[in-house]
Coordinates of C-alpha atoms and ligand atoms in Angstrom, one line a residue:
X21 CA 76.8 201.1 214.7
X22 CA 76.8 197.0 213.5
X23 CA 74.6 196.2 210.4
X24 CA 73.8 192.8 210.1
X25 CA 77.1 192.6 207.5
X26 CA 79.2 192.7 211.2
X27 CA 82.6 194.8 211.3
X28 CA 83.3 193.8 207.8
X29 CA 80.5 196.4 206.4
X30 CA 80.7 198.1 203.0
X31 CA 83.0 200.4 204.0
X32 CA 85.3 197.4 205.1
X33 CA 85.1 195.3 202.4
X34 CA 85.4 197.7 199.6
X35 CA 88.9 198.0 200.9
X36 CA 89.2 194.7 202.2
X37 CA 91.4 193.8 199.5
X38 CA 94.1 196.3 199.7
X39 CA 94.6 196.8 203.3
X40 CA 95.3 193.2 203.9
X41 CA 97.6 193.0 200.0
X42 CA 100.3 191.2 201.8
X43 CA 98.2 188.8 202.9
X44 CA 97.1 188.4 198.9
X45 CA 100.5 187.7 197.9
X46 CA 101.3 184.1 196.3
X47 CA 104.4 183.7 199.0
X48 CA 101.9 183.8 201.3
X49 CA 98.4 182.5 199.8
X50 CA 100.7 179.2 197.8
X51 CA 101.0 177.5 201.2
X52 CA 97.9 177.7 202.8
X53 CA 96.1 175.9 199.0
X54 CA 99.0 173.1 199.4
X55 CA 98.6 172.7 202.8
X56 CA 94.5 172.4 202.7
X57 CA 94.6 170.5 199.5
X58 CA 96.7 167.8 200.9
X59 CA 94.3 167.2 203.3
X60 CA 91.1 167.7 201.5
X61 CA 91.8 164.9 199.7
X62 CA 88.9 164.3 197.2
X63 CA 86.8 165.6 199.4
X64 CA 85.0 169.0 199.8
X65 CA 86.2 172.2 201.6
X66 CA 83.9 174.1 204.1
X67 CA 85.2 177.9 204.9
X68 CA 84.3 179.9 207.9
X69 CA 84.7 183.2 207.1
X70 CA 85.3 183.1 203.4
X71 CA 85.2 186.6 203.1
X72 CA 86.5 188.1 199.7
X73 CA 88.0 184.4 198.6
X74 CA 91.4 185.0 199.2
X75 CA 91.6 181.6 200.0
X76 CA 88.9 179.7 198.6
X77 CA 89.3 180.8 194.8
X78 CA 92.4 179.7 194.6
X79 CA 91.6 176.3 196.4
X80 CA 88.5 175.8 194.3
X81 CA 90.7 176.5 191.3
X82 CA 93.3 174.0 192.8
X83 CA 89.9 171.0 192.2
X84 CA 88.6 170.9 195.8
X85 CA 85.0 172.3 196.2
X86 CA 84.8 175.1 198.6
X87 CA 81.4 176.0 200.3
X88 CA 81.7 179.5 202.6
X89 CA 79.5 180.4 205.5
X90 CA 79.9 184.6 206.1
X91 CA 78.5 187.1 208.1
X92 CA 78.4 189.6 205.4
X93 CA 77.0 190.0 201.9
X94 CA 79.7 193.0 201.6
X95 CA 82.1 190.8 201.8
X96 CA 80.4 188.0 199.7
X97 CA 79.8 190.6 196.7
X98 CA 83.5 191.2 196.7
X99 CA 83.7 187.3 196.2
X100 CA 80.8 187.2 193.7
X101 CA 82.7 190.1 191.5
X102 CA 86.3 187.8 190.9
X103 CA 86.7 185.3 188.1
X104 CA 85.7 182.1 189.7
X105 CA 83.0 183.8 192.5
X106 CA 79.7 183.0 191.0
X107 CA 80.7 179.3 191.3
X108 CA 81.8 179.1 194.6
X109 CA 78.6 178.4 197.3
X110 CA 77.9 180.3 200.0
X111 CA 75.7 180.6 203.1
X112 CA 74.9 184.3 204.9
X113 CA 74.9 183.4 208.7
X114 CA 77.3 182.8 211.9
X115 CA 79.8 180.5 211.5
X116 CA 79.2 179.3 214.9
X117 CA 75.6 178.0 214.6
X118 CA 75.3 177.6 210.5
X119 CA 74.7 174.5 208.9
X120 CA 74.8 173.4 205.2
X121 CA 74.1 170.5 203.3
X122 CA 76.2 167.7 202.9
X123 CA 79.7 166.8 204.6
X124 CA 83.4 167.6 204.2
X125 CA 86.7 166.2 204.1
X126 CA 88.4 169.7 205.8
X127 CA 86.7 172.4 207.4
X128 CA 88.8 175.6 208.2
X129 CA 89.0 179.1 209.7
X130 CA 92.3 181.1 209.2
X131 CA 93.9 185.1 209.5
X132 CA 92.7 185.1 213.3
X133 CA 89.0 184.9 212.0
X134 CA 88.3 182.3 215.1
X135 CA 89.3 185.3 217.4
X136 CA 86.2 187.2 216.0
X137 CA 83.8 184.9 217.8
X138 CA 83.9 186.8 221.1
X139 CA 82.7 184.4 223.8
X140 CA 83.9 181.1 224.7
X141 CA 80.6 179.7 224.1
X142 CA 80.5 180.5 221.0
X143 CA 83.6 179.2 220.0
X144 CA 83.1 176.0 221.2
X145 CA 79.8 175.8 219.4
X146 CA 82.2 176.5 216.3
X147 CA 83.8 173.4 217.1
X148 CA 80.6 171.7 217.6
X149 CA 79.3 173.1 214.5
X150 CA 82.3 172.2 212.5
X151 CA 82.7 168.6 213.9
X152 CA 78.7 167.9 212.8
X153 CA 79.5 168.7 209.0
X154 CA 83.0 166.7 209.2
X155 CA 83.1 163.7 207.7
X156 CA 84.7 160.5 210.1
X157 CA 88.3 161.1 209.5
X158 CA 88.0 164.6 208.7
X159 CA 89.7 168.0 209.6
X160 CA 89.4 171.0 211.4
X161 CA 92.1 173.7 210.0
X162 CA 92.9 177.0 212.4
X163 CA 95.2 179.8 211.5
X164 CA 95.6 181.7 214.4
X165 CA 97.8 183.8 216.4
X166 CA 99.3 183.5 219.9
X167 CA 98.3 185.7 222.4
X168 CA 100.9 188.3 222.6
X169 CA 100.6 188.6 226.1
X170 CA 104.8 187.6 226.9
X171 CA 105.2 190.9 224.9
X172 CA 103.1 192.9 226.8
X173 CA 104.8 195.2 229.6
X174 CA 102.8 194.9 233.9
X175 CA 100.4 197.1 233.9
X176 CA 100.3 197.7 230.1
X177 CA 97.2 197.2 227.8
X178 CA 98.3 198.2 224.5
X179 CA 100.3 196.7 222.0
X180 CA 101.0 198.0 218.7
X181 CA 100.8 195.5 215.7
X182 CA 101.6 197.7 212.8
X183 CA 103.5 201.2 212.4
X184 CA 103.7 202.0 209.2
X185 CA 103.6 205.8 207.2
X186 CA 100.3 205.5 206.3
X187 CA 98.7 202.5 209.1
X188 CA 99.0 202.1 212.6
X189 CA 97.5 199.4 214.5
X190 CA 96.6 198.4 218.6
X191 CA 95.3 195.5 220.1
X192 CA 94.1 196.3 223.4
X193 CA 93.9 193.4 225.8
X194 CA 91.1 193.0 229.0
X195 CA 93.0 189.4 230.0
X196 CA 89.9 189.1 232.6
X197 CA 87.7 188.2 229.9
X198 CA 90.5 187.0 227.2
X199 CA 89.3 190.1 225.3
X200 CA 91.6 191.6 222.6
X201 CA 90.0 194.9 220.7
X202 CA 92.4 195.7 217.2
X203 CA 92.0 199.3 216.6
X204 CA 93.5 200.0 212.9
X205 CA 94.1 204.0 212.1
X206 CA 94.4 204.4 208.5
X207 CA 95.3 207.1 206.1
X208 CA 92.6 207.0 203.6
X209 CA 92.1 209.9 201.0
X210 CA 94.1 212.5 203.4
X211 CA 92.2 211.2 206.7
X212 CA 92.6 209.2 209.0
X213 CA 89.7 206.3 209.1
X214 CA 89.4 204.3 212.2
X215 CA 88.1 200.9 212.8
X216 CA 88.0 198.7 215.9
X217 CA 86.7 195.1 216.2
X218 CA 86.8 192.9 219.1
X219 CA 88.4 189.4 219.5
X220 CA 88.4 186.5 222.0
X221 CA 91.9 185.4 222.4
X222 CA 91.9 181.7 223.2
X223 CA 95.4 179.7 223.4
X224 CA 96.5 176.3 221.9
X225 CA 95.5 174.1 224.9
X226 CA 92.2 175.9 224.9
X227 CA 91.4 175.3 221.6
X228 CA 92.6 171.2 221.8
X229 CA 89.9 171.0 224.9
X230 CA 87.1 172.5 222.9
X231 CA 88.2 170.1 219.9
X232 CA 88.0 167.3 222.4
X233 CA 84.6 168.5 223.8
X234 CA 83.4 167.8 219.9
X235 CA 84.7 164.7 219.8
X236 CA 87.8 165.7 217.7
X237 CA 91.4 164.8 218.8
X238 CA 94.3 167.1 217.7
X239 CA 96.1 165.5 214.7
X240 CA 98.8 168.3 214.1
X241 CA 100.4 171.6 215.1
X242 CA 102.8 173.9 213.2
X243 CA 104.2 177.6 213.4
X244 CA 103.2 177.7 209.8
X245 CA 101.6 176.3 206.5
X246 CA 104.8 174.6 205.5
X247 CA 105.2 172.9 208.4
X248 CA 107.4 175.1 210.5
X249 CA 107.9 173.4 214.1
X250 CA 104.9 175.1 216.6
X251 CA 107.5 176.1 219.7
X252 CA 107.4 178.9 222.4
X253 CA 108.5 181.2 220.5
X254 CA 106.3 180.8 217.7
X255 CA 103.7 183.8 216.9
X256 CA 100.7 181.9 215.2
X257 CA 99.8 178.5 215.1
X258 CA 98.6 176.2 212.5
X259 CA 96.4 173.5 214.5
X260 CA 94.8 170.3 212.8
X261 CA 92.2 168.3 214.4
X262 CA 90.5 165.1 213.3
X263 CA 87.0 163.6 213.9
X264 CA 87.8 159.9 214.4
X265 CA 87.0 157.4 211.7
X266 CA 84.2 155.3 212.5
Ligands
SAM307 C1 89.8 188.6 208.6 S1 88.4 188.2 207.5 C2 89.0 186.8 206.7 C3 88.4 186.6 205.3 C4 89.0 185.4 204.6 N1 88.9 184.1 205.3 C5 90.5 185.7 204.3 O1 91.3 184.9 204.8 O2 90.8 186.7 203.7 C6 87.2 187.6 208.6 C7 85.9 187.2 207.8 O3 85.1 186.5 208.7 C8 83.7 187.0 208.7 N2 83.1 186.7 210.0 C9 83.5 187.2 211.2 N3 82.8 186.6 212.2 C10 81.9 185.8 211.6 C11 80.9 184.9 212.0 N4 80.6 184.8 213.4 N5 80.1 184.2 211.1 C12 80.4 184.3 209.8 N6 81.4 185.1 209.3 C13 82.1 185.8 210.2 C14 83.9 188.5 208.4 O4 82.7 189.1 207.9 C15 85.1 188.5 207.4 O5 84.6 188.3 206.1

């Protein structure tokens, strides 16, 4: 049953941290703060889905002033608990819809969290959203993978994503409705805790036409935060697009 903290409840976010450790390492976080701080500017920094801060802590420590919107205060408390937390601003609500004062020089949504808004609809009102707090010339940042569909067998839903001794992961596709659900089995204690939480899949092109229906043009695209070329055999995207300069 959903509380009004979403799929990332207390049970979620008191583990948050540890089931996605790789994701904390400096090899992978270093990047993302060079890449956003580069184009932040002197600007400020908006965060969709701030989550835990894995990003925004070290980007606020970096000088650019982060403001988070987050579905929930789970997650937030994690944030609030870390050297750095108190200081960094954050509204409770939908990413999609939210607003908060002032402008921004970069807005940005990474590790697939665009996915968890689950209709098209509200995914482009992301867009929307996000393009009403840019400032002219500013950016919209997505992290986000590619839909694994050239992997997946005729006929086959299931994909696993991670196989490990003591975690096992499945997405489960519906490609009638672009719907992806990641079921994650994990060995917790001596049992085996399950979670599942459903995506939207949306592809490149998709995202560069609901950019365009907010009146932002697609500036850059990369396979990675350093810049890796974006080709077809690329996994994830790194996708950049600008609200025009008046
Ligand atoms: C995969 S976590 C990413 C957290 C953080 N950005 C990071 O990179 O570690 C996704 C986060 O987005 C939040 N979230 C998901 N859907 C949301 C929505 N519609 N509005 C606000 N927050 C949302 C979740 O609660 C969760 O904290």
């Amino acid at each position: 049953m959903l509380d009004g903290d979403g799929y990332f409840d207390e049970r979620v976010a008191a583990r948050y941290d540890e089931s996605a450790a790789e994701m904390f390492d400096p090899a992978v976080v270093d990047p993302v703060i060079d890449f956003l701080v580069e184009i932040a500017g002197s600007g400020r920094a908006l965060e969709l889905g701030i989550g835990t801060g894995r990003i925004a802590l070290s980007l606020a420590q970096r000088g650019v002033p982060v403001h988070g919107i987050e579905l929930s205060k789970a997650m937030v408390a994690r944030l609030r608990a870390k050297p750095g937390g108190e200081d960094i601003a954050v509204t409770i609500g939908d990413f999609a819809t939210t607003t908060v004062d002032g402008t921004f020089t970069v807005a940005y949504v990474v590790f697939n969290t665009i996915m968890n808004l689950t209709t098209q609809a509200a995914q482009i009102a992301c867009f929307r959203n996000v393009a009403a707090h840019l400032e002219p010339g500013g950016c919209f940042v997505i992290e986000v993978g590619i839909p694994d569909l050239q992997r997946l067998p005729p006929g086959e839903t299931i994909r696993p994503f991670h196989v490990s001794e003591t975690r096992w992961g499945f997405d489960e596709y519906d490609v009638a409705i672009q719907g992806l659900a990641s079921h994650h089995f994990e060995m917790v204690d001596g049992r085996v805790e399950r979670l599942s939480i459903p995506f939207r899949y949306v592809w490149p092109s998709e995202l560069d036409l609901m950019a365009q229906l907010s009146g932002m043009r697609l500036r850059e695209r990369w396979s990675g935060w350093k810049r890796e070329p974006f080709t077809s055999d690329s996994r994830k995207h790194v996708s950049v697009w600008e609200k025009p300069a008046v």
